[in-house]
Short mmCIF file of C-alpha atoms in Angstrom, two decimals:
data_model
loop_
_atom_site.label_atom_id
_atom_site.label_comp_id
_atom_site.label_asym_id
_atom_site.label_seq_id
_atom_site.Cartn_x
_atom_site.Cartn_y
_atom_site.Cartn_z
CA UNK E 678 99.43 101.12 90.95
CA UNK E 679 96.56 99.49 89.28
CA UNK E 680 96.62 96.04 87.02
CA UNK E 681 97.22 96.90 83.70
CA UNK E 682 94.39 96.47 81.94
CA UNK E 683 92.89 94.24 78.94
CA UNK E 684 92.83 96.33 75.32
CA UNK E 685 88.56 95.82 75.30
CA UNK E 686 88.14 96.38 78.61
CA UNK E 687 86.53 93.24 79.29
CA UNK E 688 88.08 90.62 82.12
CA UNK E 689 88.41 87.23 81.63
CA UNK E 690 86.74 84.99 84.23
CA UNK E 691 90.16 83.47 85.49
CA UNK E 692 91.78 86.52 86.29
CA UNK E 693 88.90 87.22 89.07
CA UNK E 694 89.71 83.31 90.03
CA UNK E 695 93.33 83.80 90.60
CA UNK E 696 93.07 86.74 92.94
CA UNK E 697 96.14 88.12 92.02
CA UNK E 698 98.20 84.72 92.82
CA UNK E 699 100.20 83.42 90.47
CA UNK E 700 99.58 80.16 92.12
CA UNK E 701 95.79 79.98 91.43
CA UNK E 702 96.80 81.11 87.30
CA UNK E 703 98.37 78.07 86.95
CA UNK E 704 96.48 75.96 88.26
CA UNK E 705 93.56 77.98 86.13
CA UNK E 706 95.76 77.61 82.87
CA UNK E 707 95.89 74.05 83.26
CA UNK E 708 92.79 73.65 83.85
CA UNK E 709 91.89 75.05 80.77
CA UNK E 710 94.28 73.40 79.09
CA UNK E 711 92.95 70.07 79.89
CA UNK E 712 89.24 71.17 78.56
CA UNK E 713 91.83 71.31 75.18
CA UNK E 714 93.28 68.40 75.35
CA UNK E 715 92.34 64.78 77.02
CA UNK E 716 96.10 63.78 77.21
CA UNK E 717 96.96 66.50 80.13
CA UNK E 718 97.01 65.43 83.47
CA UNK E 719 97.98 66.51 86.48
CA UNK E 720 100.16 65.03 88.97
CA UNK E 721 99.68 66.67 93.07
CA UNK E 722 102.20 66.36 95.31
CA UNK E 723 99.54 67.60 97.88
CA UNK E 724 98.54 70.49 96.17
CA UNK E 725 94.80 70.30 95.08
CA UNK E 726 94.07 73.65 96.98
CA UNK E 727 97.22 75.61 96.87
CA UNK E 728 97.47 74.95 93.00
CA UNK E 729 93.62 75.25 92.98
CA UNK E 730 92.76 72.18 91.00
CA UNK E 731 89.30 71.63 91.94
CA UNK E 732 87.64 72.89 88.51
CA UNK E 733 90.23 70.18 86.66
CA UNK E 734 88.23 67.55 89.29
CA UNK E 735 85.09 68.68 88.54
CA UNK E 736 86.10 68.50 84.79
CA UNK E 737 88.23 65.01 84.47
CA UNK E 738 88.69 63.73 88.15
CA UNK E 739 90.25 60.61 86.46
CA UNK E 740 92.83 62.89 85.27
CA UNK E 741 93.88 64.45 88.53
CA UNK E 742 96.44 61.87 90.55
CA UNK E 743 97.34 63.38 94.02
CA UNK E 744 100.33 61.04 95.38
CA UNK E 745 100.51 63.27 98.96
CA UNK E 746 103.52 64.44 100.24
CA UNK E 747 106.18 62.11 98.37
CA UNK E 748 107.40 64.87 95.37
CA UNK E 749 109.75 61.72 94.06
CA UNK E 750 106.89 59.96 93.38
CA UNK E 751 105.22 62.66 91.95
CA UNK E 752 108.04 62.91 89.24
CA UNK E 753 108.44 59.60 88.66
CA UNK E 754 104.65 59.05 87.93
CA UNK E 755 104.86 62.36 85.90
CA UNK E 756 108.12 61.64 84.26
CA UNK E 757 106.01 57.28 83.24
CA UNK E 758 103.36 59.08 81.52
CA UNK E 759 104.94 61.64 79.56
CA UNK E 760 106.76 58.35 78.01
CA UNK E 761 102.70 57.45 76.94
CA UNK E 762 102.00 60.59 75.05
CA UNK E 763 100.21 62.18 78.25
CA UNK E 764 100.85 65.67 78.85
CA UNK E 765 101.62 65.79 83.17
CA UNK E 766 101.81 68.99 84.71
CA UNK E 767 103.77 68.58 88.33
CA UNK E 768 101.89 70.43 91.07
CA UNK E 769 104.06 71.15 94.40
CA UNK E 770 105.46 73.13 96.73
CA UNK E 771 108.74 74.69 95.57
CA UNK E 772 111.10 73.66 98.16
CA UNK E 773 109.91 70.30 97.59
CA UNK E 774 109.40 69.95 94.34
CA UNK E 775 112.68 71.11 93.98
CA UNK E 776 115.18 70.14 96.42
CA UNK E 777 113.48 66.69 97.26
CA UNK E 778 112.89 65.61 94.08
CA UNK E 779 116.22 67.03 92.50
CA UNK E 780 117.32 63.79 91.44
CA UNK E 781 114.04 62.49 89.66
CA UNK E 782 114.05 65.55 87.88
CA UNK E 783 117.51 65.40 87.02
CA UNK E 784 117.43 61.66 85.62
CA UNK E 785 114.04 61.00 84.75
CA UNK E 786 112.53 64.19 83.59
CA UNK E 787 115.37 66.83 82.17
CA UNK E 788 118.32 63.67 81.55
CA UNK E 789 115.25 61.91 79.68
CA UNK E 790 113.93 64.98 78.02
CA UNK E 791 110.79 64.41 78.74
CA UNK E 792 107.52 66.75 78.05
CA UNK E 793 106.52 67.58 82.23
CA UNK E 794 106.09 70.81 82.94
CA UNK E 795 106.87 71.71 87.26
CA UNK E 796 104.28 73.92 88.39
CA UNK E 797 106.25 75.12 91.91
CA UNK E 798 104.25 77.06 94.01
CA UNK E 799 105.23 78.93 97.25
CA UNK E 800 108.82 80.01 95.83
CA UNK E 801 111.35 82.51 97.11
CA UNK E 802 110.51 83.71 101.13
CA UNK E 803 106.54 83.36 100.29
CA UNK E 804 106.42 80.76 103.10
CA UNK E 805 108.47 83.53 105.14
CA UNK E 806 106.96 81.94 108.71
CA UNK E 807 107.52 78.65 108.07
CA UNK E 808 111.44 79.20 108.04
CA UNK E 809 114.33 78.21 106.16
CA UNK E 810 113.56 74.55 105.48
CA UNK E 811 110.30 75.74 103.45
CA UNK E 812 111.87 78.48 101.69
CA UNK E 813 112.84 78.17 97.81
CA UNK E 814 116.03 80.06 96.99
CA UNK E 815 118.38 78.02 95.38
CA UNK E 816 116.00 76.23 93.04
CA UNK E 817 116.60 78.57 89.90
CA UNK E 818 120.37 77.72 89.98
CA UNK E 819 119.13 73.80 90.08
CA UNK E 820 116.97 74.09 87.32
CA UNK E 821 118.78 76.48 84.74
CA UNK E 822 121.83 73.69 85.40
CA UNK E 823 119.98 70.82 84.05
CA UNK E 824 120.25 70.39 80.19
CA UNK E 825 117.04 70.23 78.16
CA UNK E 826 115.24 72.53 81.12
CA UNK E 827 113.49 75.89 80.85
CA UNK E 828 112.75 77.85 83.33
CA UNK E 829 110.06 80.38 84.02
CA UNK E 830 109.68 83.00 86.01
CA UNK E 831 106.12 85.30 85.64
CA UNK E 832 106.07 88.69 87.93
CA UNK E 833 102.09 88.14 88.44
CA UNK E 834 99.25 86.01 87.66
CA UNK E 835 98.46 87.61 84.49
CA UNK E 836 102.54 86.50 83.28
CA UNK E 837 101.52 82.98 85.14
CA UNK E 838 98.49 82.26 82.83
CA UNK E 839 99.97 83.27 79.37
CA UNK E 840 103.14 80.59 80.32
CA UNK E 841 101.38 78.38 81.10
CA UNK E 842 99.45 78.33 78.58
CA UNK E 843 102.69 78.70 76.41
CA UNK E 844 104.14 75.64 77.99
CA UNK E 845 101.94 73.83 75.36
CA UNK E 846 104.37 74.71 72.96
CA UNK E 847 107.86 73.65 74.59
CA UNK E 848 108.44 70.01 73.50
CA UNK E 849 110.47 69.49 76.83
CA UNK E 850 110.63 69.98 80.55
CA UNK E 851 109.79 72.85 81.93
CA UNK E 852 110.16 74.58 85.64
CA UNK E 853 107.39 77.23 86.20
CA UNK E 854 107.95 79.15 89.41
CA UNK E 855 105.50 80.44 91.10
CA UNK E 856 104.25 82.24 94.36
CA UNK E 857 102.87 81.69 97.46
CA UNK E 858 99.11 82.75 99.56
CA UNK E 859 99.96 86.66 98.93
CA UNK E 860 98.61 88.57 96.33
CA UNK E 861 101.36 89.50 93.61
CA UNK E 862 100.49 93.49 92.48
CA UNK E 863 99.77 92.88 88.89
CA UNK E 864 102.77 94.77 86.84
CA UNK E 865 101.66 92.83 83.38
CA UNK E 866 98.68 93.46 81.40
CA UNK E 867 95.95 90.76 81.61
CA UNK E 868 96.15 89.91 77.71
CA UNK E 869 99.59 90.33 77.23
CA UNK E 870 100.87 87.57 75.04
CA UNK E 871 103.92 85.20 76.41
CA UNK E 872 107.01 84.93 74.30
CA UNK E 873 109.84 82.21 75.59
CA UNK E 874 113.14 83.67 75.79
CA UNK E 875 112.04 87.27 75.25
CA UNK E 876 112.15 90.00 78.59
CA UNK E 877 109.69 92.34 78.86
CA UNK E 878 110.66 96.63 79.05
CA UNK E 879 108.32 98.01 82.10
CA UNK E 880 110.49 101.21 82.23
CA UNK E 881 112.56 103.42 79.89
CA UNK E 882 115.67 104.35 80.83
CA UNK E 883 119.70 104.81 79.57
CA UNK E 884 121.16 106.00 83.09
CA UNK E 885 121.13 102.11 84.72
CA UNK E 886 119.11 98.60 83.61
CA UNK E 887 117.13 96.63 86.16
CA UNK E 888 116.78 93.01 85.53
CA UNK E 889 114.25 91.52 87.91
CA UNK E 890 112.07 88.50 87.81
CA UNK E 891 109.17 87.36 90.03
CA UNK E 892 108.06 88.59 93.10
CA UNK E 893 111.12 91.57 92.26
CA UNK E 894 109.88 92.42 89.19
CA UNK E 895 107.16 94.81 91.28
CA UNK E 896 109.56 96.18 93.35
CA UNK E 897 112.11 97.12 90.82
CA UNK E 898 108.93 99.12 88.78
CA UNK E 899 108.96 101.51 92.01
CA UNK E 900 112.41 101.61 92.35
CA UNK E 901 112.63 102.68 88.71
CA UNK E 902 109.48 105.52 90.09
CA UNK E 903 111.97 106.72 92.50
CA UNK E 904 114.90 107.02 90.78
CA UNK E 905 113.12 108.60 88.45
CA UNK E 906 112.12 111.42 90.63
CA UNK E 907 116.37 111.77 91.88
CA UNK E 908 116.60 112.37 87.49
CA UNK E 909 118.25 108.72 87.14
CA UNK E 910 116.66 107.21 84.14
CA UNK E 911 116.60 103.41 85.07
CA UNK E 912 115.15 100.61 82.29
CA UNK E 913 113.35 97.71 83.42
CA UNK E 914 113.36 94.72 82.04
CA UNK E 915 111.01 91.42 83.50
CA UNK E 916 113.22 88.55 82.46
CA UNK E 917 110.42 86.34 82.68
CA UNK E 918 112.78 83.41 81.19
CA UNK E 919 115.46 82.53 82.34
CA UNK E 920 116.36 80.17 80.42
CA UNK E 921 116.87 80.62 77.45
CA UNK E 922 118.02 83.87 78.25
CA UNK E 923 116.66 86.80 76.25
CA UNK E 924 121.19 87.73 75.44
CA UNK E 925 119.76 90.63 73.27
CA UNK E 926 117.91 92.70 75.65
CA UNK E 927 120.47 92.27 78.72
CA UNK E 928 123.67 92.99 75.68
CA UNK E 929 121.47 96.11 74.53
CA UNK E 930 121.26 97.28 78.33
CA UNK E 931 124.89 96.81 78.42
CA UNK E 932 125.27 98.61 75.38
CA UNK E 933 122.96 102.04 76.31
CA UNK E 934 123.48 102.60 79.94
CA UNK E 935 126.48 102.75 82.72
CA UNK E 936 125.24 99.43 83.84
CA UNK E 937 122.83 96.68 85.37
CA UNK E 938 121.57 95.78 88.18
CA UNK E 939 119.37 92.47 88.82
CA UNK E 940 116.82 91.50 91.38
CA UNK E 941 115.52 88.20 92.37
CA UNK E 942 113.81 86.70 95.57
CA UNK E 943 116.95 84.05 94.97
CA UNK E 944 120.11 83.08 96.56
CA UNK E 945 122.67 85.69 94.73
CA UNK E 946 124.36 82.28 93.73
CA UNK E 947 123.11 80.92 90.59
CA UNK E 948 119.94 82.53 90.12
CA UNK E 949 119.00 85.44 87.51
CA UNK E 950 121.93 87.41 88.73
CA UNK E 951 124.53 84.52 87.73
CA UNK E 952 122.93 84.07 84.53
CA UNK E 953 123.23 87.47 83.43
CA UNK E 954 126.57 87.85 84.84
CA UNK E 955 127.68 84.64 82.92
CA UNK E 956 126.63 86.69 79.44
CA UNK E 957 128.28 89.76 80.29
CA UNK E 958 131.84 88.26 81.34
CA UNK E 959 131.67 86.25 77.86
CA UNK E 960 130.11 88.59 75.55
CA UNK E 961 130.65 92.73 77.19
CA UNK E 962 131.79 92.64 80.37
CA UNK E 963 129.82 95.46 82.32
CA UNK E 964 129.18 96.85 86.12
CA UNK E 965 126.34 95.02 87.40
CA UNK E 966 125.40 94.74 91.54
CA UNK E 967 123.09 92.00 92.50
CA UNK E 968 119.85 92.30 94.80
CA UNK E 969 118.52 89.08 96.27
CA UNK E 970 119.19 86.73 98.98
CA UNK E 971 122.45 86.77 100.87
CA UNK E 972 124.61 83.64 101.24
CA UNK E 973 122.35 82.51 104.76
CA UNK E 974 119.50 80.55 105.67
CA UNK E 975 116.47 83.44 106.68
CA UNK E 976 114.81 83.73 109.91
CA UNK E 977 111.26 83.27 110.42
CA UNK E 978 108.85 86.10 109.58
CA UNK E 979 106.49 88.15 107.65
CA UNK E 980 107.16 87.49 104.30
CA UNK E 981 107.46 91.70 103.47
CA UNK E 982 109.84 92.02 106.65
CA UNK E 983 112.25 89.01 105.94
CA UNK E 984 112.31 90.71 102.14
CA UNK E 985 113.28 94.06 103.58
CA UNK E 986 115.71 92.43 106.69
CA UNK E 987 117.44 91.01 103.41
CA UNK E 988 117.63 93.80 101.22
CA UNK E 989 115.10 91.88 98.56
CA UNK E 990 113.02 95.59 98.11
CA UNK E 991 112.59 98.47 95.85
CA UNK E 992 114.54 100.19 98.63
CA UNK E 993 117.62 98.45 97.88
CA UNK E 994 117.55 98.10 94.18
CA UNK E 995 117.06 102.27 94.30
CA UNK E 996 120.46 101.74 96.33
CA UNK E 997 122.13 99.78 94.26
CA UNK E 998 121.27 102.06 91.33
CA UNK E 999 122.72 104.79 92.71
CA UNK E 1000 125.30 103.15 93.57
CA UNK E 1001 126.38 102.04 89.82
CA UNK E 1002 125.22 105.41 88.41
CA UNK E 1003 127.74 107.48 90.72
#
């Protein structure tokens, strides 16, 4: 499938730069933000390359502050200057950024309600080979649990640039998840605008409703092909936030079709799939069946084989489909 592509036909110059990694977007966006605005600044918890901050160096090194490996520092300095009017922009490593710094973030960032948005690379299995201990899969239920926080969650880099770059306009913390050193197969279009709290249709459908975000947003585009071809009409929707939740388009899936299923490269605990299920039990309770990462710690691996050995593929959402649709 190729990248959607720009109404004029002509490419911006970062979407060549991010090489399909949402990563390399955000680092990009910021970048570009900062040319907008002296008072952003961003905070590496050793991430100059993976985030790809070297063009904000080039631009305003005195802007750039790389603490190393210490993500607790890294919010803490973040969380000082956003009390100064600065705009930081946290750059780490998911299951750091996350897990490590949980309490930072919970006290001095989301308790404070502070302006820092958390750029957190590498998310999900990305860092498949590096094992369980640098894999991010619970960090969506962390962050959607903390008042004042939204979370993001773009499908490719074209998604990662336009939140980003919408971040300006959240007076509060953010979480920004993003992926790892693999190419994400673009599934947006490049000049697609971002609007918080609002899911995207990539698919018609009234037989079943795919909710997918991330790296499973792809995936759940050719399951949607497939089922397509067995004459089940499935809807996709990229829930790109989640949170706030777009409640309208996952009620109006309830509404039109025999049910939902949602895919995430998260723990099947607290992620998109508790979310959603959360609405429905309140609002219209509904058949749903989850995709994403069983209740275990996974082994180390290609990160395309440890999706498949956990059922995180368009494979399994086509089951799952079928499945609900009978």
């Amino acid at each position: 499938m190729s990248a959607p592509q720009q109404g004029n036909g002509a490419e911006p110059a970062w979407v060549k730069a991010a090489a399909d990694q949402s990563r390399l977007a955000f680092g990009l966006a910021v970048t570009e933000l900062a040319r907008r605005d002296e008072r952003v600044v961003a905070v590496s918890a050793d991430t100059l390359d993976l985030i790809g901050l070297r063009g904000f160096i080039d631009h305003a090194p005195e802007r750039v502050i790389d603490v190393g490996i210490a993500e607790q520092n890294a919010m803490g300095v973040a969380a000082g200057l956003a009390t100064t009017g600065l705009r930081p922009f946290v750059c780490g490593y998911a299951p750091f950024i996350s897990a490590r710094s949980m309490e930072q973030v919970r006290n001095e960032v989301a308790y404070a309600d502070q302006r820092v948005v958390i750029g957190a690379a590498a998310s999900g299995v990305s860092l498949a080979v590096s094992g369980g201990t640098h894999h991010a899969l619970e960090d969506l239920a962390l962050m959607r649990s903390f008042p004042n926080m939204t979370v993001l969650v773009p499908a490719d880099a074209h998604e990662a640039w336009h939140a980003t770059l919408a971040t300006d306009e959240i007076d509060g913390p953010v979480y920004l998840r993003l992926g790892g050193r693999v190419p994400e197969r673009p599934v947006t279009p490049i000049d697609a605008p971002f609007s918080l709290g609002k899911a995207t249709r990539l698919a018609e459908g009234s037989d079943v409703a795919i909710v997918a975000c991330g790296a499973l947003v792809p995936q759940a585009v050719d399951a949607a092909a497939e089922l397509a071809e067995q004459g089940v009409g499935a809807r996709v929707l990229n829930m790109s936030t989640i949170k706030p939740l777009d409640e309208d388009a996952i009620l109006s899936a309830a509404e039109e079709t025999r049910g939902i299923v949602t895919a995430e490269e998260h723990h099947l605990t607290g992620g998109l799939g508790g979310a959603v299920a959360e609405l429905l039990a309140q609002r219209r309770p509904t058949p749903m069946r989850m995709v994403g990462m069983p209740d275990e710690f996974a082994v180390v691996g290609p990160t395309d084989k440890i999706r498949a050995r956990y059922g995180m593929s368009a494979k399994h959402i086509v089951d799952a489909c079928l499945d609900l649709a009978g």
